[in-house]
GROMACS .gro file of C-alpha atoms in nm:
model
  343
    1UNK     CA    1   5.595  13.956  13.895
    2UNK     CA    2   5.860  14.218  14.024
    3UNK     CA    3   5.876  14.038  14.364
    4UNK     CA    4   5.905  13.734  14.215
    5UNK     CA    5   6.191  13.811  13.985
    6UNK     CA    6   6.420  14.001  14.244
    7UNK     CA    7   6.368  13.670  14.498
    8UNK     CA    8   6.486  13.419  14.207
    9UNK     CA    9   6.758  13.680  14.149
   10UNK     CA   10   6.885  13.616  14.520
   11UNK     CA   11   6.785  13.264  14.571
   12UNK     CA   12   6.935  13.100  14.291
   13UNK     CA   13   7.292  13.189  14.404
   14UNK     CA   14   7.220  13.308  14.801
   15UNK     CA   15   7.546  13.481  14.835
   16UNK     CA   16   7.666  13.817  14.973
   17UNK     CA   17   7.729  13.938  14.621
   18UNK     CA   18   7.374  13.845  14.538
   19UNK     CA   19   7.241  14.004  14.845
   20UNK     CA   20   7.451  14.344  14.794
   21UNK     CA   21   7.351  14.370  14.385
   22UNK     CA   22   6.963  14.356  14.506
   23UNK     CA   23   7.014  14.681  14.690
   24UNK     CA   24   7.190  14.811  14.392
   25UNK     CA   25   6.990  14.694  14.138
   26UNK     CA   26   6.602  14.656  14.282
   27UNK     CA   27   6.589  14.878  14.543
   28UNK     CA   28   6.304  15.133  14.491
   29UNK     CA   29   6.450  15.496  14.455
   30UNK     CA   30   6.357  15.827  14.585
   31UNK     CA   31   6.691  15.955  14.617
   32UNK     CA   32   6.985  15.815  14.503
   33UNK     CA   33   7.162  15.844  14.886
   34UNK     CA   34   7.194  15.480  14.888
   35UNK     CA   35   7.401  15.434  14.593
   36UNK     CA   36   7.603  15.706  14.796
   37UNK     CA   37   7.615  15.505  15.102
   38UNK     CA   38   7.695  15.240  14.925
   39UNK     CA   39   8.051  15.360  14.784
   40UNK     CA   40   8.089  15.516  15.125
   41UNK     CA   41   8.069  15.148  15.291
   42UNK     CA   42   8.331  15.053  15.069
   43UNK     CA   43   8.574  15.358  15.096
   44UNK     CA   44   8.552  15.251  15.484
   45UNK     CA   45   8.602  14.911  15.405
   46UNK     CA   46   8.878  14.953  15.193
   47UNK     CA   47   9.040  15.138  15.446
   48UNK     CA   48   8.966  14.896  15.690
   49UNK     CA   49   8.744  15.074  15.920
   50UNK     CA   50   8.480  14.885  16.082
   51UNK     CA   51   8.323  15.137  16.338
   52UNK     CA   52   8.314  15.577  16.265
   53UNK     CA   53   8.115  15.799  16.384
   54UNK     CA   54   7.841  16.003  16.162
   55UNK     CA   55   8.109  16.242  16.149
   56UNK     CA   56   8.356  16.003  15.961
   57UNK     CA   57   8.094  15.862  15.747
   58UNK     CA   58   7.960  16.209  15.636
   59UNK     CA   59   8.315  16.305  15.439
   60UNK     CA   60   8.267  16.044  15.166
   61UNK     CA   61   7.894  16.035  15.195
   62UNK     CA   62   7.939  16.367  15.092
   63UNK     CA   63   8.171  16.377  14.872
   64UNK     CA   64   8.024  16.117  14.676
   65UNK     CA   65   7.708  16.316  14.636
   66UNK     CA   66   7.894  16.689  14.546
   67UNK     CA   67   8.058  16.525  14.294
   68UNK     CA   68   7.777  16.329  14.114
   69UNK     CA   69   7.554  16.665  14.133
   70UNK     CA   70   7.818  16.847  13.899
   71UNK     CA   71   7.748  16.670  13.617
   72UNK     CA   72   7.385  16.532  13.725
   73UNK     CA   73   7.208  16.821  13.972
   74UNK     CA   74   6.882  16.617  14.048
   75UNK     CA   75   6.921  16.354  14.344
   76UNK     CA   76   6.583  16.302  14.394
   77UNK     CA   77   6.276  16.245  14.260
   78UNK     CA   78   6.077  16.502  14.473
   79UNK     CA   79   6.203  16.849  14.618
   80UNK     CA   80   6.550  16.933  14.673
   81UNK     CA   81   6.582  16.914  15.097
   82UNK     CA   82   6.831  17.041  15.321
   83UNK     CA   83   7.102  16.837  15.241
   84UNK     CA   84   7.082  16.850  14.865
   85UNK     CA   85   7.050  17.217  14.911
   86UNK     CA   86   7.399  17.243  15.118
   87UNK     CA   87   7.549  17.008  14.845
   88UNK     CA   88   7.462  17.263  14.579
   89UNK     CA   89   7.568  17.505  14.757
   90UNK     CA   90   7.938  17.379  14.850
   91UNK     CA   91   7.982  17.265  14.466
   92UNK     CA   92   7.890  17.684  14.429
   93UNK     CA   93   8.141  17.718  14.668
   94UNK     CA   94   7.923  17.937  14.907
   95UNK     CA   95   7.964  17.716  15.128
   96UNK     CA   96   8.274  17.527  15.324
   97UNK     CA   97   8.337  17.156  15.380
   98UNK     CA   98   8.238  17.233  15.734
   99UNK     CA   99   7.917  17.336  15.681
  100UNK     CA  100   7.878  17.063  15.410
  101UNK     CA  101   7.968  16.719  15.687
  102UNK     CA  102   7.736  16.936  15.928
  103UNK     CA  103   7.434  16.972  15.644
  104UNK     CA  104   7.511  16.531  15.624
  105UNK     CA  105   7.509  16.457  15.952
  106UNK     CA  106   7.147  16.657  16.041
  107UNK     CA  107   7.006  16.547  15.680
  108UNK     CA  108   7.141  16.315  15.522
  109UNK     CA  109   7.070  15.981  15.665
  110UNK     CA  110   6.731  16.069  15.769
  111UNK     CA  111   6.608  15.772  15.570
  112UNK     CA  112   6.886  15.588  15.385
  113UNK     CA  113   7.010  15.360  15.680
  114UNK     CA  114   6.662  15.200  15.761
  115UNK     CA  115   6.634  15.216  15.384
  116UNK     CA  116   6.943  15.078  15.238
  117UNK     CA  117   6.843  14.709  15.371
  118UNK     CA  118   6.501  14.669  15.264
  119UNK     CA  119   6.449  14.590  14.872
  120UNK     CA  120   6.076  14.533  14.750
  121UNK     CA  121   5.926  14.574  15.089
  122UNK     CA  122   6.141  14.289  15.290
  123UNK     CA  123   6.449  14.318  15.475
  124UNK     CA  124   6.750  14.149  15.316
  125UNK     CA  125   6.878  13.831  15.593
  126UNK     CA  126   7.211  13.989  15.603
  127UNK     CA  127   7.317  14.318  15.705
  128UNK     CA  128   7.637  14.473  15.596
  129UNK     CA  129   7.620  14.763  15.870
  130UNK     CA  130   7.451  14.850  16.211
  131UNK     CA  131   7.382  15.181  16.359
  132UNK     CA  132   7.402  15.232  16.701
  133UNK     CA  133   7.367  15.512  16.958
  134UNK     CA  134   7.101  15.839  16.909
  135UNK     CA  135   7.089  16.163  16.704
  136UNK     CA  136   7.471  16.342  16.631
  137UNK     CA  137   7.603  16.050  16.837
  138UNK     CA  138   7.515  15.769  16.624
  139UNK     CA  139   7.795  15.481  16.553
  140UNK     CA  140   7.797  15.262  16.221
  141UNK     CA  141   7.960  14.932  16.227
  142UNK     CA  142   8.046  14.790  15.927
  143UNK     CA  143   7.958  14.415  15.970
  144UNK     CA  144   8.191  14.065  15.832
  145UNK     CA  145   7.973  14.044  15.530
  146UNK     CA  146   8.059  14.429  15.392
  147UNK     CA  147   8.417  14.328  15.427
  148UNK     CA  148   8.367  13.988  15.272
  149UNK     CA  149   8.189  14.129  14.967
  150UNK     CA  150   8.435  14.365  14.864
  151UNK     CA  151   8.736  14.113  14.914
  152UNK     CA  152   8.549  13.895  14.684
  153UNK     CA  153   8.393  14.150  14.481
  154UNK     CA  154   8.615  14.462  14.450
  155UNK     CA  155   8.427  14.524  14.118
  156UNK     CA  156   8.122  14.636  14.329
  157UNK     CA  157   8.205  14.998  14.320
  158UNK     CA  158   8.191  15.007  13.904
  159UNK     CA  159   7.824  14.844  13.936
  160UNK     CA  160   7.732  15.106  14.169
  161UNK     CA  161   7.843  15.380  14.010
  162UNK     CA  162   7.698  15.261  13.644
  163UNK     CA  163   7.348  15.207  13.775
  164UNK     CA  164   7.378  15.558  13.997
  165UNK     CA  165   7.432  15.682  13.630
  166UNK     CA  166   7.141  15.523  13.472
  167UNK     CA  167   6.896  15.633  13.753
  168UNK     CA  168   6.989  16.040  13.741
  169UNK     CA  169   6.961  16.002  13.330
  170UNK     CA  170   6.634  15.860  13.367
  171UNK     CA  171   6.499  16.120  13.600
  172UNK     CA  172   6.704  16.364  13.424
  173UNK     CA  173   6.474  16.245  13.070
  174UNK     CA  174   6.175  16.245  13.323
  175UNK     CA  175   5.833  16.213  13.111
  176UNK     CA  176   5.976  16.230  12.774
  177UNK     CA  177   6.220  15.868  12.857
  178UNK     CA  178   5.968  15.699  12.599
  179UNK     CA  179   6.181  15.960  12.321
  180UNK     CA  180   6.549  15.879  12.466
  181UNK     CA  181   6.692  15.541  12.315
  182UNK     CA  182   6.964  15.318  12.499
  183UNK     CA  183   7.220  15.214  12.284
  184UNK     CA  184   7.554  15.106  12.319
  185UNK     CA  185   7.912  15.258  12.155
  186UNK     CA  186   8.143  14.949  12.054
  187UNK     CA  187   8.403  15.279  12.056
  188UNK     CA  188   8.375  15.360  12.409
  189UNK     CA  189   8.242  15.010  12.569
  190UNK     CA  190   7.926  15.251  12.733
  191UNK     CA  191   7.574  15.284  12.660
  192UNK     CA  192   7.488  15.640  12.577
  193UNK     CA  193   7.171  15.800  12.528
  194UNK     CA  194   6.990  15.990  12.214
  195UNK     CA  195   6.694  16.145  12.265
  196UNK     CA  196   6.454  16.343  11.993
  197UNK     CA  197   6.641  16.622  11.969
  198UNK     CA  198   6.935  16.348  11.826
  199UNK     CA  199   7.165  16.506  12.154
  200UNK     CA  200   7.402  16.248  12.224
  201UNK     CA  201   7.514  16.131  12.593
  202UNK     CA  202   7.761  15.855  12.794
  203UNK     CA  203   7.557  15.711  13.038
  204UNK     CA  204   7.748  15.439  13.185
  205UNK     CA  205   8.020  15.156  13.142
  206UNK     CA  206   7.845  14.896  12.977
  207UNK     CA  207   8.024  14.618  13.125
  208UNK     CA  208   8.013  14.795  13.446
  209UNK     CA  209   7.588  14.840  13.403
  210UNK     CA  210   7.561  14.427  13.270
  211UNK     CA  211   7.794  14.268  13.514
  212UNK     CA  212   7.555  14.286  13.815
  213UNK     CA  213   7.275  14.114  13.661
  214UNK     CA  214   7.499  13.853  13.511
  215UNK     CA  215   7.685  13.845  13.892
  216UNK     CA  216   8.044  13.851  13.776
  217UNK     CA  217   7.963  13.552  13.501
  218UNK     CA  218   8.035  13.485  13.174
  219UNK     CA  219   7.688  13.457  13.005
  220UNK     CA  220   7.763  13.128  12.853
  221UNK     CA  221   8.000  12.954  13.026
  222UNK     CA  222   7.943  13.055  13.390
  223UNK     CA  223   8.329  13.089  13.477
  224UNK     CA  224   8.424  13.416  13.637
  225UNK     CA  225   8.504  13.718  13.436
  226UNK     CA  226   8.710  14.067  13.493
  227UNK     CA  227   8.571  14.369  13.341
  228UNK     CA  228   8.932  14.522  13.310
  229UNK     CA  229   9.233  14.417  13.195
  230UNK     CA  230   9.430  14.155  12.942
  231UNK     CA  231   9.203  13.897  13.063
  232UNK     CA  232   8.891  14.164  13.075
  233UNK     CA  233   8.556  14.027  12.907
  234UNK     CA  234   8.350  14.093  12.577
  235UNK     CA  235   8.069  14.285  12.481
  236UNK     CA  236   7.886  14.057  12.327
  237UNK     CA  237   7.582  14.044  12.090
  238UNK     CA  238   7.403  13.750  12.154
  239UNK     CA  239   7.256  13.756  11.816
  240UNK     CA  240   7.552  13.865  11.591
  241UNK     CA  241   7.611  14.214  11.478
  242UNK     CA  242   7.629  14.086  11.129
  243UNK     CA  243   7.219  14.040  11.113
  244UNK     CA  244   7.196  14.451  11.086
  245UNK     CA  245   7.263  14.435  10.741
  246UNK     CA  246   7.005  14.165  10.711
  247UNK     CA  247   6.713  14.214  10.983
  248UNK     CA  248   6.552  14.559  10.941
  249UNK     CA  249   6.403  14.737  11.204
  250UNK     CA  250   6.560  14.595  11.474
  251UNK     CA  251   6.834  14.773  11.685
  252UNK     CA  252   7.090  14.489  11.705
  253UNK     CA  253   7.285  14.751  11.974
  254UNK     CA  254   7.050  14.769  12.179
  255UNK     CA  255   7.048  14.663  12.555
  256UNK     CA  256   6.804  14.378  12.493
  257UNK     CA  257   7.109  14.184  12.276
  258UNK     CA  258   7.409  14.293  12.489
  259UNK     CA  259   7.560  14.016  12.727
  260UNK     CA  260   7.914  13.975  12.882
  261UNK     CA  261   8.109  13.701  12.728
  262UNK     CA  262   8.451  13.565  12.863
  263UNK     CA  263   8.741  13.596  12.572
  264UNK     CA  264   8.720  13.210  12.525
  265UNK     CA  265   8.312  13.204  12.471
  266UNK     CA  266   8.307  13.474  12.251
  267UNK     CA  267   8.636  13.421  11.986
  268UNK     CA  268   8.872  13.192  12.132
  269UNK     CA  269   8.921  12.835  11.998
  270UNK     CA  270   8.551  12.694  11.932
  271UNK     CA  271   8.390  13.012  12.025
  272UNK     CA  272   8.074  13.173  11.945
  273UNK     CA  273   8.179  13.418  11.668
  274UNK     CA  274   7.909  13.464  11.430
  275UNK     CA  275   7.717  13.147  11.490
  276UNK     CA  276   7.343  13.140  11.647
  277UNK     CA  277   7.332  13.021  12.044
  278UNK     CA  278   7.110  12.719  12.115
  279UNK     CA  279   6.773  12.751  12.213
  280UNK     CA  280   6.862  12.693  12.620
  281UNK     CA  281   7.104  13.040  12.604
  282UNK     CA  282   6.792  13.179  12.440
  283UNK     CA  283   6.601  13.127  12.754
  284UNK     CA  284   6.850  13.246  12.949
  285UNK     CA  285   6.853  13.591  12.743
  286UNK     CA  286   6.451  13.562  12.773
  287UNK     CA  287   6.543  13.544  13.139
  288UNK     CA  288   6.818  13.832  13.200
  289UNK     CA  289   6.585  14.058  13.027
  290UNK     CA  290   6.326  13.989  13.264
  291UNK     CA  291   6.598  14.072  13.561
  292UNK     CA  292   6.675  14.410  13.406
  293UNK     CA  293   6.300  14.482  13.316
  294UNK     CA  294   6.229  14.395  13.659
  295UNK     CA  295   6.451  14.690  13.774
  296UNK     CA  296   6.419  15.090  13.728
  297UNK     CA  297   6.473  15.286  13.361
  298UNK     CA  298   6.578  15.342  13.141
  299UNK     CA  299   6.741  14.996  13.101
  300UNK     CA  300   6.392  14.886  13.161
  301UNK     CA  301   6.201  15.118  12.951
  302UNK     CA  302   6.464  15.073  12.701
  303UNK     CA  303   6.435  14.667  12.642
  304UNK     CA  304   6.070  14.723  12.642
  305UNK     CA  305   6.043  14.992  12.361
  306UNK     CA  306   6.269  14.753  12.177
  307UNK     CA  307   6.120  14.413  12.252
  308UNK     CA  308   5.763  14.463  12.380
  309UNK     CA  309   5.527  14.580  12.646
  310UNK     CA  310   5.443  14.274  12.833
  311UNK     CA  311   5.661  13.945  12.890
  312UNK     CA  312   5.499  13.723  12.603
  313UNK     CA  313   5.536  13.949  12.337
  314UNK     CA  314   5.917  13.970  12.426
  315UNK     CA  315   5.938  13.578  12.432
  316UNK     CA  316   5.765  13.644  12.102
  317UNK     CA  317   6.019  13.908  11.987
  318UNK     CA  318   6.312  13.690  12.066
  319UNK     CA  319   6.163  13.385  11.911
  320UNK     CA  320   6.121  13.557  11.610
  321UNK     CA  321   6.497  13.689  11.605
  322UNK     CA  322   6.586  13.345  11.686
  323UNK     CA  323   6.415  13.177  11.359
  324UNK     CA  324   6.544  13.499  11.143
  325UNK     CA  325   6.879  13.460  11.242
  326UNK     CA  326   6.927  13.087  11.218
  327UNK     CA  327   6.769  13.124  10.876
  328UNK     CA  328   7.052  13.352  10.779
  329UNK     CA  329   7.321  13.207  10.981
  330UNK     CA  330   7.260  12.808  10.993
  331UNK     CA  331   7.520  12.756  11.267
  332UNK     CA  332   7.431  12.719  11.589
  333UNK     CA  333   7.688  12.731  11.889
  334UNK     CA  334   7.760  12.568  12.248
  335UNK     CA  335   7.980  12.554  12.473
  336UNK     CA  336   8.063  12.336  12.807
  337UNK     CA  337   7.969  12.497  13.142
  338UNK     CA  338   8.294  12.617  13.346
  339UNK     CA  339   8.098  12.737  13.670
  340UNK     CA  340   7.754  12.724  13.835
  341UNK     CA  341   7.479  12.849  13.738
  342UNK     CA  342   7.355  13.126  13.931
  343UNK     CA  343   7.146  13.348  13.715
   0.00000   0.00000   0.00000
């Protein structure tokens, strides 16, 4: 079922965007190195640099790791090696930056570059980088289609860093994730995180952590949406907020009901407001769940606790929301499609 969800996630829409947010968002993790290759490749790119030495690559590699371990120490699901060790050690400041590109270079990419390609066991059909040469003297390229996805995409970075933020919290939680609920703050537009001990943390932009799996999309519509700005999307509930008071038991906040809506879809003229969606944008939450479910926790773990264990009892689940709300709501809402539809 995982396979088969991550290849309808690329295939529907077989774009570089598509291709890049499968690393991001399926790739198996043991480390989270390629999330810091990732905004590495695009701190090149941005700079325009299409060929650097390990040397070059190490700084930001680097950097991006030192300062994620400040506020999240564990990197990895096993052991701390060599080059986690180093990066600990310069954040300690016992340590110099030296000694911290040298620790990279002999460490770490022992894995990540034949890694960083492969999601769910199969190489992607593009490649965004090639390594060349042996040992201390290797060479990365960055290839046309790294470039290209960041001129269309620059929004890339924000998914990467909200999902590397989602994977340390759930390996942070560790065995007790099943006691640490997902929610999201209206207040701050970012999930956060409660666990048993009713501790309190921000996790990650919301729009930032959504926007992959939607791939830059307005849930309903389809036309193209910005995160930021005067033009930036919604946070939407897909069943309205207004059901709390009238559905209990159900966490209408949680990550299972959360979609990104353009401006227009969500409270423009004719927009969705308070009114039920029809039955096809149903299927297309029953879908996007799937997509997230089909990644790593604690999105996944947290859509599950709140919807159900297996994929017909969350059809179920929504089903039932769907008759509860329209009983309470009457109104159902539509709206004309204003792009493809790639998810």
């Amino acid at each position: 079922m995982r396979a088969s969800r991550i290849a309808e996630f690329q295939e529907v829409s077989p774009s570089l965007e598509s291709y890049w947010r499968s690393v991001i968002l399926f790739g198996r993790n043991a480390s989270t190195y390629k999330f810091a290759l990732s905004r590495s490749l695009e701190d090149l790119a941005c700079k325009g640099k299409a060929d650097v030495s390990l040397d070059e690559l190490a700084a930001p590699f680097s950097r991006h790791m030192c300062e994620h371990m400040l506020v999240a120490p564990k990197q990895a699901t096993g052991r701390p090696g060599a080059f986690i060790e180093t990066c600990a050690a310069y954040n300690a400041g016992t340590v110099d930056e030296r000694k911290l590109i040298d620790a990279t270079i002999s460490a770490g990419f022992s894995y990540v570059f034949k890694a960083f390609h492969n999601v769910n066991g199969r190489e992607l059909p593009v490649r965004f980088f090639e390594v060349s040469g042996r040992g201390k003297q290797r060479r990365i390229a960055l290839t046309d289609e790294c470039f290209r996805v960041f001129e269309a995409s620059p929004k890339m970075g924000a998914e990467a860093e909200a999902r590397w933020g989602l994977v340390e919290h759930a390996w942070e939680a560790g065995v007790s994730t099943s006691l640490v609920s997902i929610e999201y703050d209206a207040g701050k537009g970012a999930f956060y995180s409660t666990d048993n001990g009713a501790r309190r943390r921000s996790l990650a932009s919301a729009k930032a952590a959504l926007n992959g799996y939607q791939k830059g999309q307005c849930f309903y519509c389809y036309a193209d949406i910005e995160l930021e700005g005067k033009q930036a999307c919604d946070v939407d509930h897909f069943f309205p907020h207004v059901l709390s008071s009238s559905i209990s038991g159900v966490n209408m906040d949680g990550v299972w009901n959360l979609v990104l809506a353009c401006p227009e879809c969500n409270r423009g003229v004719g927009g969705k407001f308070v009114r039920v969606p029809e039955i096809a944008y149903l299927e297309r939450l029953s879908k996007r769940n799937e997509f997230l479910i089909s990644s790593h926790h604690p999105l996944r773990e947290a859509i599950i606790a709140q919807t159900g264990a297996t994929e017909g009892e969350r059809r179920a689940f929504l089903s039932r929301m769907n008759r509860l709300a329209i009983d309470h709501l009457i109104h159902r809402w539509s709206t004309t499609a204003r792009g493809d539809a790639t998810f």
